[in-house]
């Protein structure tokens, strides 16, 4: 992780790391903030809620890490990004 990244980018990068390593259940406010080195109010300032961060992740269809998840056919990541499994085929 590059600390010189803007805070929202760092939060997104940490959330992607947690999602890749532990699935959606690993994506908690405490885990994201701990990994990013920020407090929960910082996450709330930038994304409103943890759900806001999740929505931001789903809105990043061309992010390199998400593209790798698609190429690797990472089932958990694809279902998370789709929001539900029946949308997976459109990704």
PDB file of N, CA and C in Angstrom:
ATOM      1  N   UNK A   1       0.839  -1.175   0.000  1.00  0.00           N
ATOM      2  CA  UNK A   1       0.000   0.000   0.000  1.00  0.00           C
ATOM      3  C   UNK A   1       0.883   1.236   0.000  1.00  0.00           C
ATOM      4  N   UNK A   2       0.545   2.189  -0.820  1.00  0.00           N
ATOM      5  CA  UNK A   2       1.304   3.425  -0.919  1.00  0.00           C
ATOM      6  C   UNK A   2       0.623   4.499  -0.085  1.00  0.00           C
ATOM      7  N   UNK A   3       1.254   4.925   0.985  1.00  0.00           N
ATOM      8  CA  UNK A   3       0.659   5.896   1.909  1.00  0.00           C
ATOM      9  C   UNK A   3       0.456   7.251   1.233  1.00  0.00           C
ATOM     10  N   UNK A   4       1.131   7.515   0.130  1.00  0.00           N
ATOM     11  CA  UNK A   4       0.958   8.803  -0.545  1.00  0.00           C
ATOM     12  C   UNK A   4      -0.341   8.875  -1.342  1.00  0.00           C
ATOM     13  N   UNK A   5      -1.039   7.734  -1.481  1.00  0.00           N
ATOM     14  CA  UNK A   5      -2.340   7.770  -2.148  1.00  0.00           C
ATOM     15  C   UNK A   5      -3.308   8.601  -1.328  1.00  0.00           C
ATOM     16  N   UNK A   6      -4.284   9.210  -2.012  1.00  0.00           N
ATOM     17  CA  UNK A   6      -5.333   9.891  -1.259  1.00  0.00           C
ATOM     18  C   UNK A   6      -6.069   8.881  -0.377  1.00  0.00           C
ATOM     19  N   UNK A   7      -6.627   9.356   0.686  1.00  0.00           N
ATOM     20  CA  UNK A   7      -7.289   8.481   1.652  1.00  0.00           C
ATOM     21  C   UNK A   7      -8.381   7.619   1.032  1.00  0.00           C
ATOM     22  N   UNK A   8      -9.280   8.161   0.223  1.00  0.00           N
ATOM     23  CA  UNK A   8     -10.306   7.283  -0.350  1.00  0.00           C
ATOM     24  C   UNK A   8      -9.716   6.142  -1.177  1.00  0.00           C
ATOM     25  N   UNK A   9      -8.678   6.423  -1.917  1.00  0.00           N
ATOM     26  CA  UNK A   9      -8.035   5.376  -2.720  1.00  0.00           C
ATOM     27  C   UNK A   9      -7.414   4.320  -1.815  1.00  0.00           C
ATOM     28  N   UNK A  10      -6.846   4.746  -0.698  1.00  0.00           N
ATOM     29  CA  UNK A  10      -6.254   3.804   0.243  1.00  0.00           C
ATOM     30  C   UNK A  10      -7.338   2.924   0.866  1.00  0.00           C
ATOM     31  N   UNK A  11      -8.478   3.520   1.205  1.00  0.00           N
ATOM     32  CA  UNK A  11      -9.586   2.755   1.768  1.00  0.00           C
ATOM     33  C   UNK A  11     -10.105   1.733   0.765  1.00  0.00           C
ATOM     34  N   UNK A  12     -10.224   2.143  -0.486  1.00  0.00           N
ATOM     35  CA  UNK A  12     -10.684   1.225  -1.533  1.00  0.00           C
ATOM     36  C   UNK A  12      -9.678   0.097  -1.724  1.00  0.00           C
ATOM     37  N   UNK A  13      -8.399   0.427  -1.748  1.00  0.00           N
ATOM     38  CA  UNK A  13      -7.375  -0.598  -1.924  1.00  0.00           C
ATOM     39  C   UNK A  13      -7.412  -1.604  -0.771  1.00  0.00           C
ATOM     40  N   UNK A  14      -7.553  -1.117   0.437  1.00  0.00           N
ATOM     41  CA  UNK A  14      -7.621  -2.024   1.596  1.00  0.00           C
ATOM     42  C   UNK A  14      -8.883  -2.869   1.553  1.00  0.00           C
ATOM     43  N   UNK A  15      -9.995  -2.276   1.159  1.00  0.00           N
ATOM     44  CA  UNK A  15     -11.243  -3.036   1.054  1.00  0.00           C
ATOM     45  C   UNK A  15     -11.111  -4.135   0.005  1.00  0.00           C
ATOM     46  N   UNK A  16     -10.469  -3.841  -1.102  1.00  0.00           N
ATOM     47  CA  UNK A  16     -10.262  -4.849  -2.141  1.00  0.00           C
ATOM     48  C   UNK A  16      -9.372  -5.980  -1.636  1.00  0.00           C
ATOM     49  N   UNK A  17      -8.349  -5.627  -0.872  1.00  0.00           N
ATOM     50  CA  UNK A  17      -7.463  -6.638  -0.302  1.00  0.00           C
ATOM     51  C   UNK A  17      -8.233  -7.557   0.641  1.00  0.00           C
ATOM     52  N   UNK A  18      -9.049  -6.967   1.495  1.00  0.00           N
ATOM     53  CA  UNK A  18      -9.843  -7.766   2.433  1.00  0.00           C
ATOM     54  C   UNK A  18     -10.851  -8.638   1.696  1.00  0.00           C
ATOM     55  N   UNK A  19     -11.474  -8.086   0.689  1.00  0.00           N
ATOM     56  CA  UNK A  19     -12.447  -8.844  -0.092  1.00  0.00           C
ATOM     57  C   UNK A  19     -11.773 -10.040  -0.759  1.00  0.00           C
ATOM     58  N   UNK A  20     -10.599  -9.807  -1.315  1.00  0.00           N
ATOM     59  CA  UNK A  20      -9.885 -10.881  -2.001  1.00  0.00           C
ATOM     60  C   UNK A  20      -9.398 -11.956  -1.032  1.00  0.00           C
ATOM     61  N   UNK A  21      -9.009 -11.548   0.162  1.00  0.00           N
ATOM     62  CA  UNK A  21      -8.437 -12.516   1.092  1.00  0.00           C
ATOM     63  C   UNK A  21      -9.467 -13.229   1.950  1.00  0.00           C
ATOM     64  N   UNK A  22     -10.595 -12.576   2.224  1.00  0.00           N
ATOM     65  CA  UNK A  22     -11.534 -13.188   3.153  1.00  0.00           C
ATOM     66  C   UNK A  22     -12.985 -13.144   2.740  1.00  0.00           C
ATOM     67  N   UNK A  23     -13.250 -12.661   1.526  1.00  0.00           N
ATOM     68  CA  UNK A  23     -14.631 -12.573   1.078  1.00  0.00           C
ATOM     69  C   UNK A  23     -15.353 -11.397   1.714  1.00  0.00           C
ATOM     70  N   UNK A  24     -16.628 -11.298   1.429  1.00  0.00           N
ATOM     71  CA  UNK A  24     -17.398 -10.146   1.885  1.00  0.00           C
ATOM     72  C   UNK A  24     -17.480 -10.064   3.402  1.00  0.00           C
ATOM     73  N   UNK A  25     -17.450 -11.194   4.081  1.00  0.00           N
ATOM     74  CA  UNK A  25     -17.532 -11.164   5.551  1.00  0.00           C
ATOM     75  C   UNK A  25     -16.302 -10.505   6.175  1.00  0.00           C
ATOM     76  N   UNK A  26     -15.198 -10.450   5.454  1.00  0.00           N
ATOM     77  CA  UNK A  26     -13.981  -9.805   5.958  1.00  0.00           C
ATOM     78  C   UNK A  26     -14.043  -8.292   5.817  1.00  0.00           C
ATOM     79  N   UNK A  27     -15.000  -7.806   5.075  1.00  0.00           N
ATOM     80  CA  UNK A  27     -15.117  -6.379   4.793  1.00  0.00           C
ATOM     81  C   UNK A  27     -15.902  -5.703   5.916  1.00  0.00           C
ATOM     82  N   UNK A  28     -15.187  -5.321   6.967  1.00  0.00           N
ATOM     83  CA  UNK A  28     -15.792  -4.627   8.098  1.00  0.00           C
ATOM     84  C   UNK A  28     -15.153  -3.252   8.236  1.00  0.00           C
ATOM     85  N   UNK A  29     -15.853  -2.354   8.882  1.00  0.00           N
ATOM     86  CA  UNK A  29     -15.315  -1.017   9.110  1.00  0.00           C
ATOM     87  C   UNK A  29     -13.994  -1.105   9.863  1.00  0.00           C
ATOM     88  N   UNK A  30     -13.975  -1.897  10.917  1.00  0.00           N
ATOM     89  CA  UNK A  30     -12.763  -2.021  11.732  1.00  0.00           C
ATOM     90  C   UNK A  30     -11.591  -2.555  10.908  1.00  0.00           C
ATOM     91  N   UNK A  31     -11.850  -3.580  10.101  1.00  0.00           N
ATOM     92  CA  UNK A  31     -10.768  -4.185   9.311  1.00  0.00           C
ATOM     93  C   UNK A  31     -10.244  -3.219   8.246  1.00  0.00           C
ATOM     94  N   UNK A  32     -11.154  -2.572   7.531  1.00  0.00           N
ATOM     95  CA  UNK A  32     -10.741  -1.633   6.472  1.00  0.00           C
ATOM     96  C   UNK A  32      -9.951  -0.483   7.079  1.00  0.00           C
ATOM     97  N   UNK A  33     -10.500   0.109   8.138  1.00  0.00           N
ATOM     98  CA  UNK A  33      -9.831   1.257   8.753  1.00  0.00           C
ATOM     99  C   UNK A  33      -8.496   0.871   9.380  1.00  0.00           C
ATOM    100  N   UNK A  34      -8.449  -0.293  10.019  1.00  0.00           N
ATOM    101  CA  UNK A  34      -7.194  -0.747  10.618  1.00  0.00           C
ATOM    102  C   UNK A  34      -6.116  -0.938   9.570  1.00  0.00           C
ATOM    103  N   UNK A  35      -6.490  -1.553   8.457  1.00  0.00           N
ATOM    104  CA  UNK A  35      -5.517  -1.780   7.393  1.00  0.00           C
ATOM    105  C   UNK A  35      -5.078  -0.465   6.746  1.00  0.00           C
ATOM    106  N   UNK A  36      -6.013   0.476   6.623  1.00  0.00           N
ATOM    107  CA  UNK A  36      -5.711   1.763   5.977  1.00  0.00           C
ATOM    108  C   UNK A  36      -5.022   2.741   6.923  1.00  0.00           C
ATOM    109  N   UNK A  37      -5.046   2.436   8.223  1.00  0.00           N
ATOM    110  CA  UNK A  37      -4.414   3.328   9.192  1.00  0.00           C
ATOM    111  C   UNK A  37      -5.216   4.591   9.448  1.00  0.00           C
ATOM    112  N   UNK A  38      -6.546   4.477   9.381  1.00  0.00           N
ATOM    113  CA  UNK A  38      -7.425   5.616   9.644  1.00  0.00           C
ATOM    114  C   UNK A  38      -8.483   5.198  10.665  1.00  0.00           C
ATOM    115  N   UNK A  39      -9.252   6.149  11.137  1.00  0.00           N
ATOM    116  CA  UNK A  39     -10.337   5.849  12.067  1.00  0.00           C
ATOM    117  C   UNK A  39     -11.657   5.725  11.295  1.00  0.00           C
ATOM    118  N   UNK A  40     -12.636   5.117  11.948  1.00  0.00           N
ATOM    119  CA  UNK A  40     -13.942   4.927  11.312  1.00  0.00           C
ATOM    120  C   UNK A  40     -14.559   6.244  10.825  1.00  0.00           C
ATOM    121  N   UNK A  41     -14.471   7.344  11.582  1.00  0.00           N
ATOM    122  CA  UNK A  41     -15.042   8.586  11.064  1.00  0.00           C
ATOM    123  C   UNK A  41     -14.443   9.026   9.718  1.00  0.00           C
ATOM    124  N   UNK A  42     -13.201   8.634   9.467  1.00  0.00           N
ATOM    125  CA  UNK A  42     -12.588   8.969   8.170  1.00  0.00           C
ATOM    126  C   UNK A  42     -13.292   8.207   7.047  1.00  0.00           C
ATOM    127  N   UNK A  43     -13.556   6.917   7.280  1.00  0.00           N
ATOM    128  CA  UNK A  43     -14.297   6.136   6.281  1.00  0.00           C
ATOM    129  C   UNK A  43     -15.675   6.755   6.070  1.00  0.00           C
ATOM    130  N   UNK A  44     -16.346   7.108   7.176  1.00  0.00           N
ATOM    131  CA  UNK A  44     -17.685   7.696   7.069  1.00  0.00           C
ATOM    132  C   UNK A  44     -17.658   9.036   6.344  1.00  0.00           C
ATOM    133  N   UNK A  45     -16.604   9.811   6.572  1.00  0.00           N
ATOM    134  CA  UNK A  45     -16.471  11.105   5.895  1.00  0.00           C
ATOM    135  C   UNK A  45     -16.421  10.932   4.378  1.00  0.00           C
ATOM    136  N   UNK A  46     -15.689   9.941   3.928  1.00  0.00           N
ATOM    137  CA  UNK A  46     -15.495   9.755   2.493  1.00  0.00           C
ATOM    138  C   UNK A  46     -16.579   8.919   1.822  1.00  0.00           C
ATOM    139  N   UNK A  47     -17.174   7.973   2.545  1.00  0.00           N
ATOM    140  CA  UNK A  47     -18.127   7.047   1.915  1.00  0.00           C
ATOM    141  C   UNK A  47     -19.499   7.020   2.584  1.00  0.00           C
ATOM    142  N   UNK A  48     -19.674   7.736   3.676  1.00  0.00           N
ATOM    143  CA  UNK A  48     -20.951   7.765   4.366  1.00  0.00           C
ATOM    144  C   UNK A  48     -21.126   6.591   5.318  1.00  0.00           C
ATOM    145  N   UNK A  49     -21.015   5.389   4.802  1.00  0.00           N
ATOM    146  CA  UNK A  49     -21.153   4.160   5.585  1.00  0.00           C
ATOM    147  C   UNK A  49     -20.285   3.086   4.945  1.00  0.00           C
ATOM    148  N   UNK A  50     -20.209   1.944   5.591  1.00  0.00           N
ATOM    149  CA  UNK A  50     -19.515   0.808   4.981  1.00  0.00           C
ATOM    150  C   UNK A  50     -20.241   0.389   3.703  1.00  0.00           C
ATOM    151  N   UNK A  51     -21.562   0.480   3.702  1.00  0.00           N
ATOM    152  CA  UNK A  51     -22.312   0.180   2.474  1.00  0.00           C
ATOM    153  C   UNK A  51     -21.955   1.145   1.353  1.00  0.00           C
ATOM    154  N   UNK A  52     -21.676   2.395   1.702  1.00  0.00           N
ATOM    155  CA  UNK A  52     -21.232   3.362   0.696  1.00  0.00           C
ATOM    156  C   UNK A  52     -19.901   2.962   0.088  1.00  0.00           C
ATOM    157  N   UNK A  53     -19.007   2.437   0.909  1.00  0.00           N
ATOM    158  CA  UNK A  53     -17.726   1.928   0.408  1.00  0.00           C
ATOM    159  C   UNK A  53     -17.968   0.724  -0.497  1.00  0.00           C
ATOM    160  N   UNK A  54     -18.848  -0.189  -0.065  1.00  0.00           N
ATOM    161  CA  UNK A  54     -19.184  -1.341  -0.906  1.00  0.00           C
ATOM    162  C   UNK A  54     -19.736  -0.884  -2.262  1.00  0.00           C
ATOM    163  N   UNK A  55     -20.625   0.100  -2.240  1.00  0.00           N
ATOM    164  CA  UNK A  55     -21.180   0.621  -3.493  1.00  0.00           C
ATOM    165  C   UNK A  55     -20.085   1.205  -4.381  1.00  0.00           C
ATOM    166  N   UNK A  56     -19.126   1.885  -3.759  1.00  0.00           N
ATOM    167  CA  UNK A  56     -18.008   2.444  -4.529  1.00  0.00           C
ATOM    168  C   UNK A  56     -17.172   1.341  -5.157  1.00  0.00           C
ATOM    169  N   UNK A  57     -16.982   0.243  -4.441  1.00  0.00           N
ATOM    170  CA  UNK A  57     -16.233  -0.883  -5.007  1.00  0.00           C
ATOM    171  C   UNK A  57     -16.963  -1.458  -6.212  1.00  0.00           C
ATOM    172  N   UNK A  58     -18.266  -1.587  -6.088  1.00  0.00           N
ATOM    173  CA  UNK A  58     -19.051  -2.142  -7.196  1.00  0.00           C
ATOM    174  C   UNK A  58     -19.071  -1.207  -8.401  1.00  0.00           C
ATOM    175  N   UNK A  59     -18.828   0.075  -8.167  1.00  0.00           N
ATOM    176  CA  UNK A  59     -18.841   1.059  -9.255  1.00  0.00           C
ATOM    177  C   UNK A  59     -17.490   1.186  -9.948  1.00  0.00           C
ATOM    178  N   UNK A  60     -16.544   0.327  -9.617  1.00  0.00           N
ATOM    179  CA  UNK A  60     -15.202   0.381 -10.205  1.00  0.00           C
ATOM    180  C   UNK A  60     -14.980  -0.765 -11.187  1.00  0.00           C
ATOM    181  N   UNK A  61     -15.755  -0.860 -12.241  1.00  0.00           N
ATOM    182  CA  UNK A  61     -15.657  -2.037 -13.109  1.00  0.00           C
ATOM    183  C   UNK A  61     -14.318  -2.199 -13.803  1.00  0.00           C
ATOM    184  N   UNK A  62     -13.552  -1.138 -13.953  1.00  0.00           N
ATOM    185  CA  UNK A  62     -12.289  -1.249 -14.682  1.00  0.00           C
ATOM    186  C   UNK A  62     -11.068  -1.169 -13.783  1.00  0.00           C
ATOM    187  N   UNK A  63     -11.262  -1.255 -12.478  1.00  0.00           N
ATOM    188  CA  UNK A  63     -10.127  -1.232 -11.557  1.00  0.00           C
ATOM    189  C   UNK A  63      -9.279  -2.481 -11.821  1.00  0.00           C
ATOM    190  N   UNK A  64      -7.957  -2.346 -11.907  1.00  0.00           N
ATOM    191  CA  UNK A  64      -7.097  -3.501 -12.234  1.00  0.00           C
ATOM    192  C   UNK A  64      -7.299  -4.703 -11.328  1.00  0.00           C
ATOM    193  N   UNK A  65      -7.509  -4.480 -10.046  1.00  0.00           N
ATOM    194  CA  UNK A  65      -7.674  -5.618  -9.135  1.00  0.00           C
ATOM    195  C   UNK A  65      -9.000  -6.325  -9.392  1.00  0.00           C
ATOM    196  N   UNK A  66     -10.024  -5.576  -9.784  1.00  0.00           N
ATOM    197  CA  UNK A  66     -11.307  -6.205 -10.075  1.00  0.00           C
ATOM    198  C   UNK A  66     -11.238  -6.955 -11.395  1.00  0.00           C
ATOM    199  N   UNK A  67     -10.498  -6.430 -12.342  1.00  0.00           N
ATOM    200  CA  UNK A  67     -10.320  -7.127 -13.608  1.00  0.00           C
ATOM    201  C   UNK A  67      -9.609  -8.453 -13.375  1.00  0.00           C
ATOM    202  N   UNK A  68      -8.594  -8.459 -12.503  1.00  0.00           N
ATOM    203  CA  UNK A  68      -7.896  -9.709 -12.181  1.00  0.00           C
ATOM    204  C   UNK A  68      -8.849 -10.709 -11.540  1.00  0.00           C
ATOM    205  N   UNK A  69      -9.767 -10.234 -10.709  1.00  0.00           N
ATOM    206  CA  UNK A  69     -10.734 -11.139 -10.086  1.00  0.00           C
ATOM    207  C   UNK A  69     -11.617 -11.778 -11.151  1.00  0.00           C
ATOM    208  N   UNK A  70     -11.996 -11.010 -12.154  1.00  0.00           N
ATOM    209  CA  UNK A  70     -12.817 -11.554 -13.237  1.00  0.00           C
ATOM    210  C   UNK A  70     -12.033 -12.580 -14.049  1.00  0.00           C
ATOM    211  N   UNK A  71     -10.778 -12.253 -14.343  1.00  0.00           N
ATOM    212  CA  UNK A  71      -9.943 -13.162 -15.119  1.00  0.00           C
ATOM    213  C   UNK A  71      -9.723 -14.462 -14.350  1.00  0.00           C
ATOM    214  N   UNK A  72      -9.530 -14.352 -13.047  1.00  0.00           N
ATOM    215  CA  UNK A  72      -9.301 -15.531 -12.220  1.00  0.00           C
ATOM    216  C   UNK A  72     -10.605 -16.252 -11.902  1.00  0.00           C
ATOM    217  N   UNK A  73     -11.731 -15.673 -12.312  1.00  0.00           N
ATOM    218  CA  UNK A  73     -13.052 -16.232 -12.035  1.00  0.00           C
ATOM    219  C   UNK A  73     -13.232 -16.445 -10.532  1.00  0.00           C
ATOM    220  N   UNK A  74     -12.866 -15.427  -9.770  1.00  0.00           N
ATOM    221  CA  UNK A  74     -13.005 -15.451  -8.318  1.00  0.00           C
ATOM    222  C   UNK A  74     -14.487 -15.323  -7.980  1.00  0.00           C
ATOM    223  N   UNK A  75     -15.099 -16.438  -7.662  1.00  0.00           N
ATOM    224  CA  UNK A  75     -16.548 -16.512  -7.453  1.00  0.00           C
ATOM    225  C   UNK A  75     -17.039 -15.521  -6.400  1.00  0.00           C
ATOM    226  N   UNK A  76     -16.378 -15.461  -5.249  1.00  0.00           N
ATOM    227  CA  UNK A  76     -16.826 -14.567  -4.180  1.00  0.00           C
ATOM    228  C   UNK A  76     -16.737 -13.111  -4.613  1.00  0.00           C
ATOM    229  N   UNK A  77     -15.628 -12.753  -5.257  1.00  0.00           N
ATOM    230  CA  UNK A  77     -15.475 -11.367  -5.701  1.00  0.00           C
ATOM    231  C   UNK A  77     -16.489 -11.026  -6.776  1.00  0.00           C
ATOM    232  N   UNK A  78     -16.723 -11.943  -7.691  1.00  0.00           N
ATOM    233  CA  UNK A  78     -17.693 -11.682  -8.752  1.00  0.00           C
ATOM    234  C   UNK A  78     -19.099 -11.514  -8.192  1.00  0.00           C
ATOM    235  N   UNK A  79     -19.476 -12.345  -7.250  1.00  0.00           N
ATOM    236  CA  UNK A  79     -20.806 -12.208  -6.659  1.00  0.00           C
ATOM    237  C   UNK A  79     -20.919 -10.917  -5.874  1.00  0.00           C
ATOM    238  N   UNK A  80     -19.864 -10.542  -5.166  1.00  0.00           N
ATOM    239  CA  UNK A  80     -19.886  -9.278  -4.442  1.00  0.00           C
ATOM    240  C   UNK A  80     -20.061  -8.120  -5.410  1.00  0.00           C
ATOM    241  N   UNK A  81     -19.261  -8.121  -6.473  1.00  0.00           N
ATOM    242  CA  UNK A  81     -19.313  -7.024  -7.430  1.00  0.00           C
ATOM    243  C   UNK A  81     -20.655  -6.956  -8.132  1.00  0.00           C
ATOM    244  N   UNK A  82     -21.229  -8.105  -8.398  1.00  0.00           N
ATOM    245  CA  UNK A  82     -22.523  -8.127  -9.062  1.00  0.00           C
ATOM    246  C   UNK A  82     -23.634  -7.720  -8.108  1.00  0.00           C
ATOM    247  N   UNK A  83     -23.408  -7.860  -6.830  1.00  0.00           N
ATOM    248  CA  UNK A  83     -24.438  -7.555  -5.870  1.00  0.00           C
ATOM    249  C   UNK A  83     -25.332  -8.753  -5.620  1.00  0.00           C
ATOM    250  N   UNK A  84     -25.426  -9.614  -6.574  1.00  0.00           N
ATOM    251  CA  UNK A  84     -26.172 -10.869  -6.447  1.00  0.00           C
ATOM    252  C   UNK A  84     -25.705 -11.791  -7.564  1.00  0.00           C
ATOM    253  N   UNK A  85     -25.779 -13.058  -7.339  1.00  0.00           N
ATOM    254  CA  UNK A  85     -25.167 -14.036  -8.240  1.00  0.00           C
ATOM    255  C   UNK A  85     -25.797 -14.078  -9.613  1.00  0.00           C
ATOM    256  N   UNK A  86     -27.078 -13.777  -9.771  1.00  0.00           N
ATOM    257  CA  UNK A  86     -27.683 -13.885 -11.102  1.00  0.00           C
ATOM    258  C   UNK A  86     -27.204 -12.794 -12.067  1.00  0.00           C
ATOM    259  N   UNK A  87     -26.571 -11.766 -11.551  1.00  0.00           N
ATOM    260  CA  UNK A  87     -26.048 -10.698 -12.401  1.00  0.00           C
ATOM    261  C   UNK A  87     -24.643 -11.031 -12.884  1.00  0.00           C
ATOM    262  N   UNK A  88     -24.015 -12.049 -12.292  1.00  0.00           N
ATOM    263  CA  UNK A  88     -22.634 -12.402 -12.572  1.00  0.00           C
ATOM    264  C   UNK A  88     -22.331 -12.551 -14.058  1.00  0.00           C
ATOM    265  N   UNK A  89     -23.242 -13.102 -14.807  1.00  0.00           N
ATOM    266  CA  UNK A  89     -22.983 -13.345 -16.218  1.00  0.00           C
ATOM    267  C   UNK A  89     -22.797 -12.060 -17.008  1.00  0.00           C
ATOM    268  N   UNK A  90     -23.254 -10.938 -16.491  1.00  0.00           N
ATOM    269  CA  UNK A  90     -23.095  -9.663 -17.198  1.00  0.00           C
ATOM    270  C   UNK A  90     -21.743  -9.012 -16.949  1.00  0.00           C
ATOM    271  N   UNK A  91     -20.998  -9.503 -15.969  1.00  0.00           N
ATOM    272  CA  UNK A  91     -19.702  -8.875 -15.654  1.00  0.00           C
ATOM    273  C   UNK A  91     -18.635  -9.220 -16.652  1.00  0.00           C
TER     274      UNK A  91
END
